[in-house]
mmCIF file of C-alpha atoms in Angstrom:
data_model
loop_
_atom_site.group_PDB
_atom_site.id
_atom_site.type_symbol
_atom_site.label_atom_id
_atom_site.label_comp_id
_atom_site.label_asym_id
_atom_site.label_seq_id
_atom_site.Cartn_x
_atom_site.Cartn_y
_atom_site.Cartn_z
ATOM 1 C CA GLY A 23 -10.976 -15.728 -3.613
ATOM 2 C CA GLY A 24 -10.589 -11.983 -3.931
ATOM 3 C CA GLY A 25 -12.871 -12.154 -7.263
ATOM 4 C CA THR A 26 -11.854 -8.005 -7.952
ATOM 5 C CA GLY A 27 -8.790 -8.952 -9.336
ATOM 6 C CA ALA A 28 -7.631 -5.677 -11.511
ATOM 7 C CA GLY A 29 -10.634 -5.001 -12.839
ATOM 8 C CA MET A 30 -12.452 -3.140 -9.977
ATOM 9 C CA GLY A 31 -9.877 -1.218 -8.347
ATOM 10 C CA THR A 32 -8.422 0.009 -11.790
ATOM 11 C CA LEU A 33 -12.516 0.647 -12.876
ATOM 12 C CA LEU A 34 -12.034 3.228 -9.447
ATOM 13 C CA ILE A 35 -9.443 5.153 -9.506
ATOM 14 C CA SER A 36 -9.918 5.200 -13.180
ATOM 15 C CA LYS A 37 -13.863 6.787 -12.093
ATOM 16 C CA ILE A 38 -12.663 9.014 -9.515
ATOM 17 C CA ARG A 39 -9.932 10.616 -12.003
ATOM 18 C CA GLU A 40 -12.284 11.445 -14.522
ATOM 19 C CA GLU A 41 -14.663 13.294 -11.320
ATOM 20 C CA PHE A 42 -11.829 15.211 -10.107
ATOM 21 C CA PRO A 43 -9.211 14.844 -12.104
ATOM 22 C CA ASP A 44 -7.706 18.333 -9.882
ATOM 23 C CA ARG A 45 -6.942 16.385 -6.805
ATOM 24 C CA MET A 46 -4.126 14.361 -6.200
ATOM 25 C CA MET A 47 -4.874 10.561 -5.413
ATOM 26 C CA ALA A 48 -2.892 8.662 -3.563
ATOM 27 C CA THR A 49 -3.101 4.346 -3.675
ATOM 28 C CA PHE A 50 -1.858 1.152 -1.384
ATOM 29 C CA SER A 51 -1.505 -1.825 -3.056
ATOM 30 C CA VAL A 52 -0.864 -5.035 -2.517
ATOM 31 C CA VAL A 53 1.867 -6.792 -5.066
ATOM 32 C CA PRO A 54 1.586 -10.062 -4.689
ATOM 33 C CA SER A 55 4.311 -13.094 -4.286
ATOM 34 C CA PRO A 56 4.113 -16.664 -5.922
ATOM 35 C CA LYS A 57 5.610 -18.443 -3.037
ATOM 36 C CA VAL A 58 3.204 -16.720 -0.302
ATOM 37 C CA SER A 59 -0.722 -16.843 -2.903
ATOM 38 C CA ASP A 60 -2.928 -19.025 -3.881
ATOM 39 C CA THR A 61 -4.457 -17.847 -6.506
ATOM 40 C CA VAL A 62 -3.056 -18.075 -10.143
ATOM 41 C CA VAL A 63 -3.921 -14.391 -11.359
ATOM 42 C CA GLU A 64 -2.577 -12.833 -9.178
ATOM 43 C CA PRO A 65 0.272 -11.484 -10.702
ATOM 44 C CA TYR A 66 -1.680 -11.635 -14.157
ATOM 45 C CA ASN A 67 -4.124 -9.205 -12.455
ATOM 46 C CA ALA A 68 -1.180 -6.809 -10.637
ATOM 47 C CA THR A 69 0.533 -6.739 -14.325
ATOM 48 C CA LEU A 70 -2.439 -5.610 -15.873
ATOM 49 C CA SER A 71 -3.418 -2.454 -12.821
ATOM 50 C CA VAL A 72 0.329 -1.492 -13.153
ATOM 51 C CA HIS A 73 -0.281 0.358 -16.447
ATOM 52 C CA GLN A 74 -3.564 2.354 -14.483
ATOM 53 C CA LEU A 75 -1.939 3.360 -11.426
ATOM 54 C CA VAL A 76 1.020 5.045 -13.616
ATOM 55 C CA GLU A 77 -1.593 7.222 -15.690
ATOM 56 C CA ASN A 78 -4.553 7.787 -12.346
ATOM 57 C CA SER A 79 -2.463 8.265 -8.821
ATOM 58 C CA ASP A 80 -0.125 10.174 -8.478
ATOM 59 C CA GLU A 81 1.622 8.944 -5.584
ATOM 60 C CA THR A 82 1.186 4.709 -4.661
ATOM 61 C CA PHE A 83 2.426 2.990 -2.098
ATOM 62 C CA CYS A 84 3.025 -0.506 -2.815
ATOM 63 C CA ILE A 85 3.711 -3.504 -0.196
ATOM 64 C CA ASP A 86 5.147 -6.766 -0.396
ATOM 65 C CA ASN A 87 2.671 -9.283 0.228
ATOM 66 C CA GLU A 88 5.741 -11.615 0.790
ATOM 67 C CA ALA A 89 7.584 -9.544 3.560
ATOM 68 C CA LEU A 90 4.950 -8.641 5.337
ATOM 69 C CA TYR A 91 4.446 -12.761 5.501
ATOM 70 C CA ASP A 92 8.544 -13.181 6.615
ATOM 71 C CA ILE A 93 7.790 -10.217 9.231
ATOM 72 C CA CYS A 94 5.013 -12.341 10.932
ATOM 73 C CA MET A 95 7.250 -14.965 10.116
ATOM 74 C CA ARG A 96 10.818 -13.831 10.648
ATOM 75 C CA THR A 97 10.494 -10.431 13.252
ATOM 76 C CA LEU A 98 7.156 -11.163 15.003
ATOM 77 C CA LYS A 99 7.731 -14.823 15.476
ATOM 78 C CA LEU A 100 4.222 -15.744 14.232
ATOM 79 C CA SER A 101 3.566 -19.074 13.313
ATOM 80 C CA ASN A 102 1.408 -19.320 10.933
ATOM 81 C CA PRO A 103 0.035 -15.650 10.500
ATOM 82 C CA SER A 104 -3.377 -14.847 9.314
ATOM 83 C CA TYR A 105 -5.153 -12.161 7.501
ATOM 84 C CA GLY A 106 -5.732 -10.509 11.084
ATOM 85 C CA ASP A 107 -1.997 -10.459 11.710
ATOM 86 C CA LEU A 108 -1.029 -9.053 7.683
ATOM 87 C CA ASN A 109 -3.684 -6.323 8.077
ATOM 88 C CA TYR A 110 -2.232 -5.318 11.209
ATOM 89 C CA LEU A 111 0.845 -4.792 9.935
ATOM 90 C CA VAL A 112 -0.501 -3.349 6.948
ATOM 91 C CA TYR A 113 -2.866 -0.524 8.826
ATOM 92 C CA ALA A 114 0.063 0.269 10.848
ATOM 93 C CA VAL A 115 2.546 1.289 7.241
ATOM 94 C CA MET A 116 -0.840 3.717 6.211
ATOM 95 C CA SER A 117 -1.286 5.108 9.702
ATOM 96 C CA GLY A 118 2.495 6.365 9.452
ATOM 97 C CA VAL A 119 2.422 6.831 6.265
ATOM 98 C CA THR A 120 -0.383 9.217 6.795
ATOM 99 C CA THR A 121 -0.192 11.276 9.554
ATOM 100 C CA CYS A 122 1.227 13.651 8.113
ATOM 101 C CA LEU A 123 -1.685 14.800 6.912
ATOM 102 C CA ARG A 124 -3.519 14.327 9.915
ATOM 103 C CA PHE A 125 -1.281 16.214 12.327
ATOM 104 C CA PRO A 126 -0.560 19.259 12.293
ATOM 105 C CA GLY A 127 3.452 20.431 10.885
ATOM 106 C CA GLN A 128 5.111 22.039 8.065
ATOM 107 C CA LEU A 129 6.517 18.853 6.215
ATOM 108 C CA ASN A 130 4.514 17.840 3.856
ATOM 109 C CA SER A 131 1.373 17.937 5.170
ATOM 110 C CA ASP A 132 -0.766 17.156 2.274
ATOM 111 C CA LEU A 133 -0.481 14.744 -1.216
ATOM 112 C CA ARG A 134 1.268 17.648 -3.129
ATOM 113 C CA LYS A 135 3.293 18.618 -0.938
ATOM 114 C CA LEU A 136 4.459 14.969 -0.261
ATOM 115 C CA ALA A 137 4.415 14.023 -4.632
ATOM 116 C CA VAL A 138 6.829 17.363 -4.917
ATOM 117 C CA ASN A 139 9.628 16.058 -2.588
ATOM 118 C CA MET A 140 9.589 12.580 -3.142
ATOM 119 C CA VAL A 141 8.457 12.070 -6.311
ATOM 120 C CA PRO A 142 10.893 13.024 -8.975
ATOM 121 C CA PHE A 143 8.837 12.332 -12.414
ATOM 122 C CA PRO A 144 5.401 12.520 -12.485
ATOM 123 C CA ARG A 145 5.246 8.724 -13.979
ATOM 124 C CA LEU A 146 7.479 7.681 -11.164
ATOM 125 C CA HIS A 147 5.433 7.587 -8.356
ATOM 126 C CA PHE A 148 6.188 4.341 -6.510
ATOM 127 C CA PHE A 149 7.096 3.974 -3.299
ATOM 128 C CA MET A 150 8.377 0.717 -1.291
ATOM 129 C CA VAL A 151 7.525 1.442 2.738
ATOM 130 C CA GLY A 152 9.144 0.851 5.380
ATOM 131 C CA PHE A 153 8.044 0.763 8.903
ATOM 132 C CA ALA A 154 9.755 0.464 12.810
ATOM 133 C CA PRO A 155 9.692 -0.447 15.353
ATOM 134 C CA LEU A 156 7.182 -4.140 14.654
ATOM 135 C CA THR A 157 5.195 -5.618 17.100
ATOM 136 C CA SER A 158 2.206 -8.441 16.962
ATOM 137 C CA ARG A 159 -1.435 -8.016 17.254
ATOM 138 C CA GLY A 160 -0.893 -9.742 20.549
ATOM 139 C CA ALA A 161 2.018 -7.609 22.084
ATOM 140 C CA HIS A 162 -0.149 -4.102 21.785
ATOM 141 C CA SER A 163 -1.512 -4.055 25.213
ATOM 142 C CA PHE A 164 2.646 -3.293 25.971
ATOM 143 C CA ARG A 165 3.385 -0.312 24.071
#
């Protein structure tokens, strides 16, 4: 699957950092898991990309692939989660995290303020995200 691995994403953030060094950069990174992976090189790609995330990203929101599957199976009671189900969870988390950037408010209204409040040291900018309430894609009409 895939084919881009760690190279494409890290090259992209490196080039963006070169072009816009004064801009804040946030990334959403899905961390692979050996239990749900079908590609042998996923752990290598993730390991190799961490250095670029440390150097070129100001905020990295980590999403655990195994946790996505567990949420789909245990919480949402999906027997065979599809990529669409997993992507739905990622979309919901990304939407929730960036709400303060898209709507007016006083708290963490831009990436710089978010970093000031959440990052104790520049190289410690990795966050684990959480989201509630969780509903499946099929239950969307009941919200």
